[in-house]
Short mmCIF file of C-alpha atoms in Angstrom, two decimals:
data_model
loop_
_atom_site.label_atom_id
_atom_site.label_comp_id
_atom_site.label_asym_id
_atom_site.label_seq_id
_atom_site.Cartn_x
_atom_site.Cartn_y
_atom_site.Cartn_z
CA UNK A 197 66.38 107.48 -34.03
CA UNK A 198 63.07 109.45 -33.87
CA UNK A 199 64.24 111.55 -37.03
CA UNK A 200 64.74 108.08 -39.40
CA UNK A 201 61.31 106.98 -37.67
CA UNK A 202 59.61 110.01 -38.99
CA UNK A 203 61.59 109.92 -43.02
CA UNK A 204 60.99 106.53 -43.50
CA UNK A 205 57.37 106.46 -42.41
CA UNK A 206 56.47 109.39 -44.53
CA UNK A 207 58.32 107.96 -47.53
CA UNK A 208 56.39 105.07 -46.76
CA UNK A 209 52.96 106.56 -46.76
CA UNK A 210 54.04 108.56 -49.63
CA UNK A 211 54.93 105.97 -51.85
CA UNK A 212 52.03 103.64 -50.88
CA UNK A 213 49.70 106.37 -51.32
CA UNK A 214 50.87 107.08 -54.53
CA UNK A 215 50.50 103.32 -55.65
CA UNK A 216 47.36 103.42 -54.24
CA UNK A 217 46.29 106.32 -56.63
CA UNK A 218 47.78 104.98 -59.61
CA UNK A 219 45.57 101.73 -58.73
CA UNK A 220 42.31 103.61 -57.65
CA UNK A 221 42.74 105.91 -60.95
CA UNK A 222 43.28 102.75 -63.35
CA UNK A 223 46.57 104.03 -63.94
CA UNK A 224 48.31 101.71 -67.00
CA UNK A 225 50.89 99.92 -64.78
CA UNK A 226 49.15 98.66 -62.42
CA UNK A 227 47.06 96.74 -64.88
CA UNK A 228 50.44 95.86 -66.80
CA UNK A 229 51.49 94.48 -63.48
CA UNK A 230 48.31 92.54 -63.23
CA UNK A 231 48.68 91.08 -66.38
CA UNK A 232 52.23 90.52 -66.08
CA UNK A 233 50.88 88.43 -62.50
CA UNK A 234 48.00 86.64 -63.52
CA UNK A 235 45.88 88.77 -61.22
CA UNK A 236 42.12 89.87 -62.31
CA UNK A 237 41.57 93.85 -62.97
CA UNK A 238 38.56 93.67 -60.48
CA UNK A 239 41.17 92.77 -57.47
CA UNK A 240 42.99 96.10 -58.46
CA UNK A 241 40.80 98.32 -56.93
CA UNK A 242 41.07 96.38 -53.91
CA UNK A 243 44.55 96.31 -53.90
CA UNK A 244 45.07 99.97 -54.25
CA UNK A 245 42.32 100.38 -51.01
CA UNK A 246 45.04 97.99 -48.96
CA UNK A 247 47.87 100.31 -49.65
CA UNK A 248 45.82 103.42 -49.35
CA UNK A 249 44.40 102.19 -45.66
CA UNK A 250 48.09 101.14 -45.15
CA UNK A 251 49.62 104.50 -45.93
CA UNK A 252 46.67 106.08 -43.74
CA UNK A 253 47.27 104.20 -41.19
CA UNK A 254 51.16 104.75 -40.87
CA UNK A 255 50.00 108.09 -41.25
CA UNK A 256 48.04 107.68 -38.30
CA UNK A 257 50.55 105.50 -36.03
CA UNK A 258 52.24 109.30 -35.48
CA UNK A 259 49.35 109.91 -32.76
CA UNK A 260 48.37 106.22 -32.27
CA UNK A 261 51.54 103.68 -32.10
CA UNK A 262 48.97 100.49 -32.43
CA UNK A 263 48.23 101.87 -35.62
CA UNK A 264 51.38 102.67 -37.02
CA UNK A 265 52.21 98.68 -35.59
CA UNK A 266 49.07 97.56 -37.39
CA UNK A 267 49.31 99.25 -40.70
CA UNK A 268 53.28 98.38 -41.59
CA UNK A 269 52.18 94.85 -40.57
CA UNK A 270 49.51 94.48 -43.08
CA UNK A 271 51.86 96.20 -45.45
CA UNK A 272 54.51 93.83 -44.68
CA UNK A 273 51.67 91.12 -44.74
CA UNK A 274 50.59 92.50 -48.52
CA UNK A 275 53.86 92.11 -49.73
CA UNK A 276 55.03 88.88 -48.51
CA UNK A 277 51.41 88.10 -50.80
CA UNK A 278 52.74 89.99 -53.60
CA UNK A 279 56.11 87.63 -53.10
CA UNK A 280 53.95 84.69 -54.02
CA UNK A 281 51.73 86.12 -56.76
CA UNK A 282 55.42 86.94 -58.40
CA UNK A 283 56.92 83.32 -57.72
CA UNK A 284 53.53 81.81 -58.66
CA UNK A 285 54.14 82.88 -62.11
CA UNK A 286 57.85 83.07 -62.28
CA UNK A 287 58.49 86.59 -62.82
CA UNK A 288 62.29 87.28 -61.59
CA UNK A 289 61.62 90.95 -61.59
CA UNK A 290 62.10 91.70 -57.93
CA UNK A 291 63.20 95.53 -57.68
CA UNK A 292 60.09 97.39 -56.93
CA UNK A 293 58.63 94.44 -55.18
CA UNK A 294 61.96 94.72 -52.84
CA UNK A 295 62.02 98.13 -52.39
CA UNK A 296 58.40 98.79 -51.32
CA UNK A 297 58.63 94.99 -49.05
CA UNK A 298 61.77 96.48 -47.71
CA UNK A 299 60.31 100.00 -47.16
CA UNK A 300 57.19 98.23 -45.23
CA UNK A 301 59.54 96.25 -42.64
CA UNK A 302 62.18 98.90 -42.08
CA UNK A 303 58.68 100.97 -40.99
CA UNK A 304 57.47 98.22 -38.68
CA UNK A 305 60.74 97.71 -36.59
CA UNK A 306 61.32 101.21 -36.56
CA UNK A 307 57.60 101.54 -35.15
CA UNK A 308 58.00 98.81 -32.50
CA UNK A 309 61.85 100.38 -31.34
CA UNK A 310 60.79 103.84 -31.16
#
């Protein structure tokens, strides 16, 4: 159980990370994805920062469990957000957003079981 612990947070951190790049770096889809949401271009950087502490901070719940705990929670947190912005606007396009939501909880309950 350790060993799906360990794959899923580091896929986890690695795919948050890179989203947070692509949003830090003003990467094109990101702001297609903003447009596509109705969200402002100046919330992007901060958006990228959530998922970049987030990924840090699963990172991090390897030597400190409270932070692993904390950081898929605000993930889990960010997406449910992301849930709304999508509904808000009535995009139907739920892959990634599924994926990555999905990613975040299956991180958090393996956190807390382990």
């Amino acid at each position: 159980m350790f060993s799906v612990y360990v794959v899923v947070t580091v896929l986890a951190a690695f795919v948050y990370g890179s989203a947070a790049v692509a949003n830090l770096a003003g990467h094109s889809y990101p702001k297609a994805q903003a447009d596509k949401l109705g969200v402002p271009y100046a919330w992007i950087p901060w958006l990228g920062t959530a998922l970049g502490a987030g990924a840090l901070g699963l990172v991090a719940g390897f030597v400190v469990p409270a932070l692993g705990i904390a950081a898929a929670s605000g993930l889990v947190l960010y997406f449910v957000g992301a849930l709304g912005a999508h509904l808000r606007v009535g995009d139907r396009d739920y892959g990634g957003w599924s994926f990555c939501c999905a990613l975040a909880v299956a991180a958090l309950v393996l956190r807390v079981t382990v």
